[in-house]
Coordinates of N, CA and C and ligand atoms in Angstrom, one line a residue:
M1087 N -35.0 -90.2 -72.1 CA -36.3 -89.6 -71.6 C -36.3 -89.6 -70.1
A1088 N -36.6 -88.5 -69.5 CA -36.6 -88.4 -68.0 C -38.0 -88.7 -67.5
K1089 N -38.1 -89.6 -66.5 CA -39.4 -90.0 -65.9 C -39.8 -88.8 -65.0
S1090 N -41.1 -88.4 -65.1 CA -41.6 -87.3 -64.4 C -42.1 -87.7 -63.0
N1091 N -42.0 -86.9 -62.0 CA -42.5 -87.1 -60.6 C -44.0 -86.8 -60.6
I1092 N -44.5 -86.1 -61.6 CA -45.9 -85.7 -61.6 C -46.8 -86.9 -61.7
E1093 N -47.7 -87.1 -60.8 CA -48.4 -88.4 -60.7 C -49.3 -88.7 -61.9
W1094 N -49.7 -87.7 -62.6 CA -50.7 -88.0 -63.7 C -50.1 -88.0 -65.1
T1095 N -48.7 -88.1 -65.2 CA -48.1 -88.2 -66.5 C -46.9 -89.1 -66.3
E1096 N -46.2 -89.4 -67.5 CA -45.0 -90.2 -67.4 C -43.7 -89.5 -67.7
T1097 N -43.8 -88.5 -68.6 CA -42.6 -87.8 -68.8 C -42.9 -86.3 -69.2
T1098 N -42.0 -85.5 -69.4 CA -42.2 -84.1 -69.8 C -41.4 -83.8 -71.1
W1099 N -42.0 -82.9 -71.8 CA -41.3 -82.5 -73.1 C -41.5 -81.0 -73.2
N1100 N -40.3 -80.3 -73.3 CA -40.4 -78.8 -73.2 C -39.8 -78.2 -74.5
P1101 N -40.6 -78.1 -75.6 CA -40.1 -77.5 -76.8 C -40.0 -75.9 -76.6
T1102 N -40.6 -75.4 -75.6 CA -40.4 -74.0 -75.2 C -40.1 -74.0 -73.7
T1103 N -39.4 -72.9 -73.3 CA -39.1 -72.7 -71.8 C -39.4 -71.3 -71.5
G1104 N -39.6 -71.0 -70.2 CA -39.8 -69.6 -69.8 C -41.3 -69.2 -69.9
C1105 N -41.6 -68.2 -69.1 CA -43.0 -67.7 -69.1 C -43.1 -66.4 -68.3
T1106 N -44.3 -65.8 -68.2 CA -44.5 -64.7 -67.3 C -45.8 -64.9 -66.5
K1107 N -45.9 -64.3 -65.4 CA -47.0 -64.6 -64.5 C -48.3 -63.9 -65.0
I1108 N -49.4 -64.6 -64.9 CA -50.6 -64.1 -65.5 C -51.8 -64.0 -64.5
S1109 N -51.7 -64.8 -63.4 CA -52.7 -64.8 -62.4 C -52.2 -65.3 -61.1
T1110 N -53.0 -65.2 -60.0 CA -52.5 -65.5 -58.7 C -52.0 -66.9 -58.5
G1111 N -52.4 -67.8 -59.3 CA -51.9 -69.2 -59.3 C -50.4 -69.3 -59.6
C1112 N -49.9 -68.3 -60.3 CA -48.5 -68.3 -60.7 C -47.6 -67.8 -59.6
L1113 N -48.1 -67.3 -58.5 CA -47.3 -66.6 -57.5 C -46.0 -67.4 -57.1
Y1114 N -46.1 -68.7 -56.8 CA -44.9 -69.4 -56.4 C -44.6 -70.5 -57.5
C1115 N -44.5 -70.0 -58.8 CA -44.3 -70.8 -59.9 C -43.1 -71.7 -59.8
Y1116 N -43.4 -73.0 -59.9 CA -42.3 -74.0 -59.8 C -41.4 -73.9 -61.0
A1117 N -41.9 -73.7 -62.2 CA -41.1 -73.6 -63.4 C -40.1 -72.4 -63.3
E1118 N -40.5 -71.4 -62.7 CA -39.6 -70.2 -62.5 C -38.4 -70.6 -61.6
T1119 N -38.8 -71.2 -60.5 CA -37.7 -71.5 -59.5 C -36.7 -72.5 -60.2
M1120 N -37.3 -73.5 -60.9 CA -36.5 -74.6 -61.5 C -35.6 -74.0 -62.6
S1121 N -36.2 -73.1 -63.4 CA -35.5 -72.5 -64.5 C -34.2 -71.7 -64.0
K1122 N -34.4 -71.0 -62.9 CA -33.3 -70.2 -62.4 C -32.2 -71.2 -61.8
R1123 N -32.7 -72.3 -61.2 CA -31.7 -73.2 -60.7 C -30.9 -73.9 -61.8
L1124 N -31.7 -74.3 -62.9 CA -31.0 -74.9 -64.0 C -30.0 -74.0 -64.8
K1125 N -30.4 -72.7 -64.8 CA -29.5 -71.7 -65.4 C -28.2 -71.6 -64.5
A1126 N -28.4 -71.6 -63.2 CA -27.2 -71.5 -62.3 C -26.3 -72.8 -62.4
M1127 N -27.0 -73.9 -62.8 CA -26.2 -75.1 -63.0 C -25.5 -75.2 -64.3
G1128 N -25.8 -74.1 -65.2 CA -25.1 -74.1 -66.5 C -25.8 -74.8 -67.6
M1129 N -27.1 -75.2 -67.4 CA -27.7 -75.9 -68.5 C -28.1 -75.0 -69.6
D1130 N -27.6 -75.3 -70.8 CA -27.7 -74.5 -72.0 C -29.1 -74.1 -72.3
K1131 N -30.0 -75.1 -72.2 CA -31.4 -74.8 -72.5 C -32.0 -73.7 -71.6
Y1132 N -31.5 -73.5 -70.5 CA -32.0 -72.5 -69.5 C -31.1 -71.3 -69.4
K1133 N -30.2 -71.1 -70.4 CA -29.3 -70.0 -70.3 C -30.0 -68.6 -70.1
D1134 N -31.2 -68.5 -70.6 CA -32.0 -67.3 -70.5 C -32.9 -67.3 -69.2
G1135 N -32.6 -68.3 -68.4 CA -33.5 -68.3 -67.2 C -34.9 -68.6 -67.5
F1136 N -35.8 -67.7 -67.0 CA -37.2 -67.9 -67.2 C -37.8 -67.0 -68.3
K1137 N -36.9 -66.5 -69.2 CA -37.4 -65.7 -70.3 C -37.9 -66.7 -71.4
I1138 N -38.9 -66.3 -72.1 CA -39.5 -67.2 -73.1 C -38.4 -67.6 -74.2
A1139 N -38.2 -68.9 -74.5 CA -37.3 -69.3 -75.5 C -38.0 -70.5 -76.2
V1140 N -37.8 -70.5 -77.6 CA -38.3 -71.7 -78.3 C -37.1 -72.6 -78.7
H1141 N -37.2 -73.9 -78.7 CA -36.1 -74.8 -78.9 C -36.4 -75.7 -80.1
Y1142 N -35.9 -75.3 -81.2 CA -36.2 -76.1 -82.4 C -35.6 -77.5 -82.3
N1143 N -34.4 -77.5 -81.6 CA -33.7 -78.8 -81.5 C -34.5 -79.8 -80.6
A1144 N -35.5 -79.3 -79.8 CA -36.2 -80.2 -78.9 C -37.4 -80.8 -79.7
L1145 N -37.7 -80.3 -80.9 CA -38.9 -80.7 -81.6 C -38.9 -82.2 -82.0
N1146 N -37.7 -82.7 -82.3 CA -37.7 -84.1 -82.7 C -37.6 -85.2 -81.6
E1147 N -37.6 -84.7 -80.4 CA -37.4 -85.7 -79.2 C -38.4 -86.8 -79.2
P1148 N -39.7 -86.5 -79.4 CA -40.7 -87.6 -79.3 C -40.6 -88.7 -80.4
Y1149 N -39.9 -88.3 -81.5 CA -39.7 -89.3 -82.5 C -38.7 -90.4 -82.0
K1150 N -37.9 -90.0 -81.1 CA -36.9 -91.0 -80.6 C -37.4 -91.9 -79.5
W1151 N -38.6 -91.6 -78.9 CA -39.1 -92.5 -77.8 C -39.8 -93.7 -78.4
K1152 N -39.2 -94.9 -78.1 CA -39.7 -96.1 -78.7 C -41.1 -96.5 -78.1
K1153 N -41.2 -96.4 -76.8 CA -42.3 -96.9 -76.1 C -43.5 -95.9 -76.1
P1154 N -44.7 -96.2 -76.3 CA -45.8 -95.2 -76.2 C -45.8 -94.6 -74.8
T1155 N -45.9 -93.3 -74.8 CA -45.6 -92.6 -73.6 C -46.7 -91.5 -73.4
V1156 N -47.0 -91.2 -72.1 CA -47.9 -90.1 -71.7 C -47.0 -88.9 -71.4
V1157 N -47.2 -87.8 -72.1 CA -46.2 -86.7 -72.1 C -46.9 -85.4 -71.7
F1158 N -46.4 -84.8 -70.7 CA -46.8 -83.5 -70.3 C -46.0 -82.5 -71.1
V1159 N -46.7 -81.7 -71.9 CA -46.0 -80.8 -72.8 C -45.8 -79.4 -72.1
D1160 N -44.6 -78.9 -72.1 CA -44.3 -77.6 -71.6 C -44.6 -77.5 -70.1
S1161 N -44.0 -78.4 -69.3 CA -44.1 -78.3 -67.9 C -43.3 -77.1 -67.3
M1162 N -42.4 -76.5 -68.2 CA -41.6 -75.4 -67.8 C -41.9 -74.1 -68.5
S1163 N -43.1 -74.1 -69.1 CA -43.5 -72.9 -69.9 C -45.0 -72.9 -70.1
D1164 N -45.5 -72.1 -71.0 CA -46.9 -72.1 -71.4 C -47.0 -72.0 -72.9
L1165 N -47.3 -73.1 -73.6 CA -47.3 -73.1 -75.0 C -48.0 -72.0 -75.7
F1166 N -49.1 -71.5 -75.1 CA -50.0 -70.5 -75.7 C -49.6 -69.1 -75.3
H1167 N -48.5 -68.9 -74.7 CA -48.0 -67.6 -74.3 C -47.9 -66.7 -75.6
N1168 N -48.3 -65.5 -75.5 CA -48.3 -64.6 -76.6 C -47.0 -64.4 -77.3
D1169 N -45.9 -64.6 -76.6 CA -44.6 -64.4 -77.2 C -44.1 -65.6 -77.9
I1170 N -44.9 -66.7 -77.9 CA -44.5 -67.9 -78.7 C -45.1 -67.8 -80.1
P1171 N -44.3 -67.7 -81.2 CA -44.9 -67.5 -82.5 C -45.9 -68.7 -82.9
F1172 N -46.9 -68.3 -83.6 CA -47.9 -69.3 -84.0 C -47.3 -70.4 -84.8
E1173 N -46.3 -70.0 -85.6 CA -45.7 -71.1 -86.5 C -45.0 -72.1 -85.6
F1174 N -44.4 -71.7 -84.5 CA -43.8 -72.7 -83.6 C -44.8 -73.6 -83.0
I1175 N -45.9 -73.0 -82.5 CA -47.0 -73.8 -81.9 C -47.4 -74.9 -82.9
K1176 N -47.6 -74.4 -84.2 CA -48.0 -75.3 -85.2 C -47.0 -76.5 -85.4
S1177 N -45.7 -76.1 -85.3 CA -44.7 -77.2 -85.4 C -44.8 -78.2 -84.3
V1178 N -45.1 -77.7 -83.1 CA -45.3 -78.6 -81.9 C -46.5 -79.5 -82.2
F1179 N -47.5 -79.0 -82.7 CA -48.7 -79.8 -83.0 C -48.4 -80.8 -84.1
E1180 N -47.6 -80.4 -85.1 CA -47.3 -81.4 -86.2 C -46.5 -82.6 -85.6
V1181 N -45.6 -82.3 -84.6 CA -44.9 -83.4 -84.0 C -45.9 -84.3 -83.3
M1182 N -46.9 -83.7 -82.6 CA -47.9 -84.5 -81.8 C -48.7 -85.3 -82.8
N1183 N -49.1 -84.7 -83.9 CA -49.9 -85.3 -85.0 C -49.1 -86.5 -85.6
N1184 N -47.8 -86.4 -85.7 CA -47.0 -87.4 -86.4 C -46.6 -88.5 -85.5
T1185 N -46.9 -88.4 -84.2 CA -46.5 -89.5 -83.2 C -47.7 -90.0 -82.4
P1186 N -48.7 -90.6 -83.1 CA -49.9 -91.0 -82.5 C -49.7 -92.0 -81.4
Q1187 N -48.5 -92.7 -81.4 CA -48.3 -93.7 -80.3 C -48.2 -93.0 -78.9
H1188 N -47.9 -91.7 -78.9 CA -47.8 -91.0 -77.6 C -49.1 -90.2 -77.3
T1189 N -49.3 -90.0 -76.0 CA -50.4 -89.2 -75.6 C -49.9 -87.9 -75.0
Y1190 N -50.4 -86.8 -75.5 CA -49.8 -85.5 -75.0 C -50.8 -84.7 -74.2
Q1191 N -50.3 -84.3 -73.0 CA -51.2 -83.5 -72.1 C -50.6 -82.0 -72.2
V1192 N -51.4 -81.1 -72.8 CA -51.0 -79.7 -72.9 C -51.8 -78.9 -71.9
L1193 N -51.2 -78.1 -71.1 CA -51.9 -77.3 -70.1 C -51.5 -75.9 -70.2
T1194 N -52.5 -75.0 -70.2 CA -52.3 -73.6 -70.4 C -53.1 -72.7 -69.4
K1195 N -52.6 -71.5 -69.2 CA -53.4 -70.5 -68.5 C -53.8 -69.4 -69.6
R1196 N -53.2 -69.5 -70.8 CA -53.5 -68.6 -71.8 C -54.7 -69.1 -72.7
S1197 N -55.9 -69.2 -72.0 CA -57.0 -69.9 -72.7 C -57.6 -69.1 -73.8
E1198 N -57.4 -67.7 -73.7 CA -58.0 -66.9 -74.8 C -57.3 -67.1 -76.1
R1199 N -55.9 -67.1 -76.0 CA -55.2 -67.4 -77.2 C -55.4 -68.8 -77.7
L1200 N -55.5 -69.7 -76.8 CA -55.8 -71.1 -77.2 C -57.1 -71.1 -78.0
M1201 N -58.2 -70.5 -77.5 CA -59.5 -70.5 -78.2 C -59.4 -69.8 -79.6
Q1202 N -58.6 -68.7 -79.6 CA -58.5 -68.0 -80.9 C -57.8 -68.8 -82.0
I1203 N -56.7 -69.5 -81.6 CA -55.9 -70.2 -82.7 C -56.3 -71.7 -82.8
A1204 N -57.1 -72.2 -81.9 CA -57.5 -73.6 -82.0 C -58.0 -74.1 -83.3
P1205 N -58.8 -73.2 -84.0 CA -59.3 -73.7 -85.3 C -58.2 -73.9 -86.4
L1206 N -57.0 -73.3 -86.1 CA -55.9 -73.4 -87.1 C -55.0 -74.5 -86.8
L1207 N -55.3 -75.3 -85.8 CA -54.4 -76.4 -85.4 C -55.1 -77.7 -85.7
N1208 N -54.3 -78.8 -85.9 CA -54.8 -80.1 -86.1 C -54.9 -80.9 -84.8
W1209 N -56.1 -81.2 -84.4 CA -56.3 -81.8 -83.1 C -56.5 -83.3 -83.2
T1210 N -55.4 -84.0 -83.4 CA -55.5 -85.5 -83.4 C -55.9 -86.0 -82.0
S1211 N -56.4 -87.2 -81.9 CA -57.0 -87.7 -80.7 C -56.0 -88.0 -79.6
N1212 N -54.7 -87.9 -79.9 CA -53.7 -88.2 -78.9 C -53.4 -86.9 -78.1
I1213 N -54.1 -85.8 -78.4 CA -53.8 -84.5 -77.7 C -54.9 -84.2 -76.7
W1214 N -54.5 -84.1 -75.5 CA -55.4 -83.7 -74.4 C -55.1 -82.3 -74.1
M1215 N -56.1 -81.5 -74.0 CA -55.9 -80.0 -73.8 C -56.5 -79.7 -72.4
G1216 N -55.8 -79.0 -71.6 CA -56.2 -78.6 -70.3 C -56.0 -77.1 -70.0
V1217 N -56.8 -76.6 -69.1 CA -56.6 -75.2 -68.6 C -56.4 -75.3 -67.1
S1218 N -55.6 -74.4 -66.5 CA -55.3 -74.4 -65.1 C -56.4 -73.4 -64.5
V1219 N -57.0 -73.8 -63.5 CA -58.1 -73.0 -62.8 C -57.8 -73.0 -61.3
E1220 N -57.3 -72.0 -60.8 CA -56.9 -72.0 -59.4 C -58.0 -71.5 -58.4
N1221 N -58.9 -70.7 -59.0 CA -60.0 -70.2 -58.2 C -61.1 -69.6 -59.1
E1222 N -62.2 -69.1 -58.5 CA -63.3 -68.6 -59.3 C -63.0 -67.5 -60.3
H1223 N -62.0 -66.7 -60.0 CA -61.7 -65.5 -60.8 C -61.2 -65.9 -62.2
V1224 N -60.7 -67.1 -62.4 CA -60.2 -67.5 -63.7 C -61.1 -68.7 -64.3
A1225 N -62.3 -68.8 -63.8 CA -63.1 -69.9 -64.3 C -63.5 -69.8 -65.7
E1226 N -63.4 -68.6 -66.3 CA -63.7 -68.3 -67.7 C -62.8 -69.2 -68.6
R1227 N -61.6 -69.5 -68.1 CA -60.7 -70.4 -68.9 C -61.4 -71.7 -69.4
I1228 N -62.4 -72.1 -68.5 CA -63.1 -73.4 -68.9 C -64.0 -73.1 -70.1
T1229 N -64.6 -71.9 -70.1 CA -65.5 -71.5 -71.2 C -64.7 -71.5 -72.5
H1230 N -63.4 -71.0 -72.4 CA -62.6 -71.0 -73.6 C -62.2 -72.4 -74.1
L1231 N -61.8 -73.2 -73.1 CA -61.4 -74.6 -73.4 C -62.5 -75.4 -74.2
V1232 N -63.7 -75.3 -73.7 CA -64.8 -76.1 -74.3 C -65.1 -75.6 -75.7
K1233 N -64.6 -74.5 -76.1 CA -64.8 -74.1 -77.5 C -63.8 -74.7 -78.5
T1234 N -62.8 -75.4 -78.0 CA -61.8 -76.0 -78.8 C -62.2 -77.4 -79.2
P1235 N -61.7 -77.9 -80.3 CA -62.1 -79.3 -80.7 C -61.2 -80.4 -80.1
A1236 N -60.5 -80.1 -79.0 CA -59.6 -81.1 -78.4 C -60.4 -82.4 -78.1
F1237 N -59.8 -83.5 -78.3 CA -60.5 -84.8 -78.1 C -60.7 -85.1 -76.6
I1238 N -59.7 -84.8 -75.8 CA -59.9 -84.8 -74.3 C -59.7 -83.4 -73.8
K1239 N -60.6 -82.9 -73.0 CA -60.5 -81.6 -72.4 C -60.5 -81.7 -70.9
F1240 N -59.5 -81.1 -70.3 CA -59.3 -81.3 -68.8 C -59.1 -80.0 -68.1
I1241 N -59.3 -80.1 -66.8 CA -59.1 -78.9 -65.9 C -58.1 -79.3 -64.8
S1242 N -57.1 -78.5 -64.6 CA -56.2 -78.7 -63.5 C -56.4 -77.6 -62.5
C1243 N -56.9 -78.0 -61.3 CA -57.1 -77.1 -60.2 C -56.0 -77.2 -59.3
E1244 N -54.8 -76.8 -59.7 CA -53.6 -76.9 -58.9 C -52.7 -75.7 -59.1
P1245 N -52.4 -74.9 -58.2 CA -52.8 -75.1 -56.8 C -54.2 -74.5 -56.6
L1246 N -55.1 -75.3 -56.0 CA -56.4 -74.8 -55.7 C -56.3 -73.9 -54.5
I1247 N -56.6 -72.6 -54.7 CA -56.4 -71.6 -53.6 C -57.7 -70.9 -53.3
G1248 N -58.8 -71.4 -53.8 CA -60.1 -70.8 -53.5 C -61.2 -71.7 -54.0
P1249 N -62.4 -71.4 -53.5 CA -63.5 -72.3 -54.0 C -63.8 -72.2 -55.5
L1250 N -64.5 -73.2 -56.0 CA -64.9 -73.1 -57.4 C -66.4 -73.5 -57.5
Y1251 N -67.2 -72.7 -56.9 CA -68.6 -73.1 -56.8 C -69.4 -72.8 -58.1
S1252 N -68.7 -72.2 -59.1 CA -69.4 -72.0 -60.4 C -68.8 -73.0 -61.4
L1253 N -68.1 -74.0 -60.9 CA -67.5 -75.0 -61.8 C -68.5 -75.5 -62.9
Q1254 N -68.0 -75.4 -64.1 CA -68.8 -75.9 -65.3 C -68.2 -77.1 -65.8
L1255 N -68.9 -78.3 -65.9 CA -68.3 -79.5 -66.3 C -68.8 -80.1 -67.6
D1256 N -69.7 -79.3 -68.3 CA -70.2 -79.8 -69.6 C -69.0 -79.9 -70.5
L1257 N -68.9 -81.0 -71.2 CA -67.8 -81.3 -72.2 C -66.4 -81.5 -71.6
I1258 N -66.4 -81.6 -70.3 CA -65.1 -81.8 -69.6 C -64.9 -83.3 -69.3
D1259 N -63.7 -83.8 -69.6 CA -63.4 -85.2 -69.5 C -62.6 -85.6 -68.3
W1260 N -62.0 -84.6 -67.6 CA -61.1 -85.0 -66.5 C -60.8 -83.8 -65.7
V1261 N -60.8 -84.0 -64.3 CA -60.4 -82.9 -63.4 C -59.3 -83.3 -62.5
I1262 N -58.3 -82.5 -62.4 CA -57.2 -82.8 -61.4 C -57.3 -81.7 -60.3
V1263 N -57.1 -82.1 -59.1 CA -57.1 -81.1 -58.0 C -55.8 -81.4 -57.2
G1264 N -55.2 -80.3 -56.7 CA -54.0 -80.4 -55.9 C -53.8 -79.2 -55.1
G1265 N -53.1 -79.4 -53.9 CA -52.8 -78.2 -53.1 C -51.4 -77.8 -53.4
E1266 N -51.1 -76.5 -53.0 CA -49.8 -75.9 -53.2 C -48.8 -76.5 -52.3
S1267 N -47.6 -76.7 -52.8 CA -46.5 -77.2 -51.9 C -45.5 -76.0 -51.7
G1268 N -44.5 -76.3 -50.9 CA -43.4 -75.3 -50.6 C -43.7 -74.6 -49.3
H1269 N -42.7 -73.9 -48.8 CA -42.9 -73.4 -47.4 C -43.9 -72.2 -47.3
K1270 N -44.2 -71.5 -48.4 CA -45.2 -70.4 -48.4 C -46.5 -70.9 -48.9
A1271 N -46.7 -72.2 -49.0 CA -47.9 -72.7 -49.7 C -49.2 -72.1 -49.1
R1272 N -50.1 -71.7 -50.0 CA -51.4 -71.2 -49.6 C -52.4 -72.4 -49.3
E1273 N -53.3 -72.2 -48.4 CA -54.2 -73.2 -47.9 C -55.1 -73.8 -49.0
I1274 N -55.3 -75.1 -48.9 CA -56.4 -75.7 -49.7 C -57.4 -76.2 -48.7
K1275 N -58.7 -76.0 -48.9 CA -59.7 -76.4 -47.9 C -60.4 -77.6 -48.4
Q1276 N -60.7 -78.5 -47.4 CA -61.4 -79.8 -47.7 C -62.7 -79.5 -48.4
E1277 N -63.4 -78.5 -47.9 CA -64.8 -78.2 -48.5 C -64.7 -77.9 -50.0
W1278 N -63.6 -77.2 -50.4 CA -63.5 -76.9 -51.8 C -63.2 -78.1 -52.7
I1279 N -62.4 -79.0 -52.1 CA -62.1 -80.3 -52.8 C -63.4 -81.2 -52.9
D1280 N -64.0 -81.3 -51.7 CA -65.2 -82.1 -51.7 C -66.3 -81.6 -52.7
Y1281 N -66.4 -80.3 -52.8 CA -67.4 -79.7 -53.7 C -67.1 -80.2 -55.2
I1282 N -65.8 -80.0 -55.5 CA -65.4 -80.4 -56.9 C -65.6 -81.9 -57.1
Y1283 N -65.2 -82.7 -56.1 CA -65.3 -84.2 -56.3 C -66.8 -84.6 -56.4
N1284 N -67.6 -84.0 -55.6 CA -69.1 -84.3 -55.7 C -69.6 -83.9 -57.0
K1285 N -69.2 -82.8 -57.5 CA -69.7 -82.3 -58.8 C -69.2 -83.3 -59.9
C1286 N -68.0 -83.7 -59.8 CA -67.5 -84.7 -60.8 C -68.3 -86.0 -60.7
Q1287 N -68.6 -86.4 -59.5 CA -69.4 -87.6 -59.4 C -70.8 -87.5 -60.1
T1288 N -71.4 -86.3 -59.8 CA -72.7 -86.1 -60.4 C -72.7 -86.1 -61.9
H1289 N -71.6 -85.5 -62.4 CA -71.5 -85.4 -63.9 C -70.7 -86.5 -64.5
N1290 N -70.4 -87.5 -63.7 CA -69.6 -88.7 -64.3 C -68.3 -88.3 -64.9
V1291 N -67.6 -87.4 -64.3 CA -66.3 -86.9 -64.8 C -65.2 -87.5 -63.9
P1292 N -64.2 -88.2 -64.5 CA -63.1 -88.7 -63.7 C -62.4 -87.6 -62.9
F1293 N -62.0 -88.0 -61.7 CA -61.4 -87.0 -60.8 C -60.0 -87.6 -60.3
F1294 N -59.1 -86.7 -60.2 CA -57.7 -87.1 -59.8 C -57.3 -86.2 -58.7
F1295 N -57.2 -86.7 -57.5 CA -56.6 -85.9 -56.4 C -55.1 -86.1 -56.2
K1296 N -54.4 -85.1 -56.5 CA -52.9 -85.3 -56.6 C -52.2 -85.2 -55.3
Q1297 N -52.5 -84.2 -54.5 CA -51.8 -84.0 -53.2 C -52.5 -82.9 -52.4
W1298 N -52.3 -82.9 -51.1 CA -52.7 -81.8 -50.2 C -51.6 -80.7 -50.3
G1299 N -50.4 -81.1 -50.7 CA -49.4 -80.0 -50.8 C -48.5 -79.8 -49.6
K1300 N -49.2 -79.8 -48.5 CA -48.5 -79.5 -47.2 C -49.3 -80.3 -46.1
K1301 N -48.5 -81.0 -45.2 CA -49.1 -81.8 -44.2 C -50.1 -81.0 -43.3
M1302 N -49.8 -79.7 -43.0 CA -50.7 -78.9 -42.2 C -52.0 -78.6 -42.8
H1303 N -52.1 -78.8 -44.1 CA -53.4 -78.5 -44.8 C -54.3 -79.8 -44.9
N1304 N -53.6 -80.9 -44.7 CA -54.3 -82.2 -44.7 C -55.2 -82.4 -43.5
M1305 N -56.5 -82.7 -43.6 CA -57.3 -82.8 -42.5 C -57.1 -84.1 -41.7
N1306 N -56.4 -85.0 -42.3 CA -56.1 -86.3 -41.6 C -54.6 -86.5 -41.3
M1307 N -54.2 -86.2 -40.1 CA -52.8 -86.3 -39.8 C -52.3 -87.7 -39.8
N1308 N -53.2 -88.7 -39.9 CA -52.8 -90.1 -40.0 C -52.7 -90.6 -41.4
D1309 N -52.9 -89.7 -42.4 CA -52.8 -90.2 -43.8 C -51.5 -90.9 -44.1
P1310 N -51.5 -92.2 -44.4 CA -50.3 -92.9 -44.6 C -49.5 -92.4 -45.8
T1311 N -50.1 -91.8 -46.8 CA -49.4 -91.3 -48.0 C -48.6 -90.1 -47.8
M1312 N -48.6 -89.6 -46.5 CA -47.7 -88.4 -46.2 C -46.3 -88.9 -46.0
L1313 N -46.2 -90.3 -45.8 CA -44.9 -90.8 -45.4 C -44.0 -91.1 -46.7
K1314 N -42.8 -90.7 -46.7 CA -42.0 -90.8 -47.9 C -41.8 -92.3 -48.4
G1315 N -41.9 -93.2 -47.4 CA -41.7 -94.6 -47.8 C -43.0 -95.2 -48.5
H1316 N -44.1 -94.5 -48.4 CA -45.4 -95.1 -49.0 C -45.3 -95.1 -50.5
K1317 N -45.8 -96.2 -51.1 CA -45.7 -96.3 -52.5 C -46.5 -95.2 -53.3
Q1318 N -47.5 -94.7 -52.6 CA -48.2 -93.6 -53.3 C -48.0 -92.2 -52.6
Y1319 N -46.8 -92.1 -52.0 CA -46.4 -90.9 -51.3 C -46.7 -89.6 -52.2
A1320 N -47.3 -88.6 -51.6 CA -47.5 -87.4 -52.3 C -47.2 -86.2 -51.3
K1321 N -46.9 -85.1 -51.8 CA -46.6 -84.0 -50.8 C -47.8 -83.7 -50.0
G1322 N -47.7 -83.8 -48.7 CA -48.8 -83.5 -47.8 C -49.8 -84.7 -47.7
G1323 N -49.5 -85.7 -48.5 CA -50.5 -86.9 -48.6 C -51.5 -86.7 -49.7
C1324 N -52.1 -87.8 -50.1 CA -53.1 -87.7 -51.2 C -54.4 -88.5 -50.9
E1325 N -54.6 -88.8 -49.6 CA -55.9 -89.4 -49.3 C -57.0 -88.3 -49.2
L1326 N -58.2 -88.6 -49.7 CA -59.3 -87.7 -49.6 C -60.4 -88.5 -48.9
N1327 N -60.8 -88.1 -47.7 CA -61.8 -88.9 -47.0 C -61.5 -90.4 -46.9
G1328 N -60.2 -90.7 -46.7 CA -59.7 -92.0 -46.5 C -59.5 -92.8 -47.8
Q1329 N -59.6 -92.2 -48.9 CA -59.4 -92.9 -50.2 C -58.4 -92.2 -51.1
I1330 N -57.7 -93.0 -51.9 CA -56.8 -92.4 -52.9 C -57.7 -92.4 -54.2
I1331 N -57.9 -91.2 -54.7 CA -58.8 -91.1 -55.9 C -58.0 -90.6 -57.1
Q1332 N -57.5 -91.5 -58.0 CA -56.7 -91.0 -59.1 C -57.2 -91.6 -60.4
E1333 N -58.4 -91.1 -60.8 CA -59.0 -91.6 -62.0 C -58.4 -90.9 -63.2
M1334 N -58.5 -91.6 -64.4 CA -58.0 -91.0 -65.6 C -59.1 -90.9 -66.6
P1335 N -59.0 -90.1 -67.6 CA -60.1 -89.9 -68.6 C -60.6 -91.3 -69.1
R1336 N -61.9 -91.5 -69.2 CA -62.4 -92.9 -69.6 C -62.1 -93.2 -71.1
S1337 N -62.2 -92.1 -71.9 CA -62.1 -92.4 -73.3 C -60.6 -92.4 -73.8
A1338 N -59.7 -92.3 -72.8 CA -58.3 -92.3 -73.1 C -57.8 -93.7 -73.4
Y1339 N -56.9 -93.8 -74.3 CA -56.3 -95.1 -74.6 C -54.8 -95.0 -74.0
K1340 N -54.3 -96.2 -73.6 CA -52.9 -96.3 -73.2 C -52.6 -95.3 -72.2
T1341 N -53.2 -95.2 -71.0 CA -52.8 -94.3 -70.0 C -52.1 -95.0 -68.9
K1342 N -51.5 -94.2 -68.0 CA -50.8 -94.8 -66.9 C -51.8 -95.7 -66.0
A1343 N -53.0 -95.3 -66.0 CA -54.0 -96.0 -65.2 C -54.4 -97.4 -65.7
N1344 N -54.2 -97.6 -67.0 CA -54.7 -98.9 -67.6 C -53.5 -99.6 -68.2
Ligands
SF4_399 S1 -48.5 -69.8 -66.5 FE1 -47.5 -71.5 -65.5 S2 -45.4 -71.5 -66.1 FE2 -46.3 -69.5 -66.5 S3 -45.7 -68.3 -64.7 FE3 -47.8 -69.1 -64.4 S4 -47.5 -71.0 -63.3 FE4 -45.5 -70.4 -64.2

């Protein structure tokens, strides 16, 4: 099991790989870049590059992990993509249902399909369901998410590339915010982050600030977490108004935070 560098999870599990772009948040998709790199390195799982592929042989991986683990599902894909057969999604859910010792974090931009098929899936309490919301134009994804019966519902605002002044937090258990990284990274503004943080405070929703993404977008050039040697190093630093704020959902059991 490979340890993940993503601050809010422990490992990744990719029963599907590949995807297609659906909104502006996808512009510099990390999974696309990595898939092409892994294909060039000759990795069999990525022989089709970033084309959608389902991997039946990856389905039994969680059964082999002895220690209870927090798992980000499909970091290299989108489980609710239209080209992934419903029966396969059901098989992924069955694995999650059968391994309650693990906590699964599923994140999608295909919130409409999620909403449509959610009643046909078994939502055990170890499944956290999230939608990516990069700006106001895709805020409807939250409306779709809250119609699902997922035990923990979360929003990932990463990369945050615009304000989210219509943010709706009813029935939401957790919000992650992060800036884009990479040399073409789009700007994240402090006022957008502060707005989301304040709204989370008002609604008593745990908030996790992952990273500024790029040093030039961090308002504090003295943020110590910009430095690679810092134990909480993050791209561009991760202090917000002088604090590291990395809360996890309160109703969650066995998380990295506790
Ligand atoms: S939905 Fe996610 S994995 Fe798919 S292209 Fe967009 S950013 Fe990449």
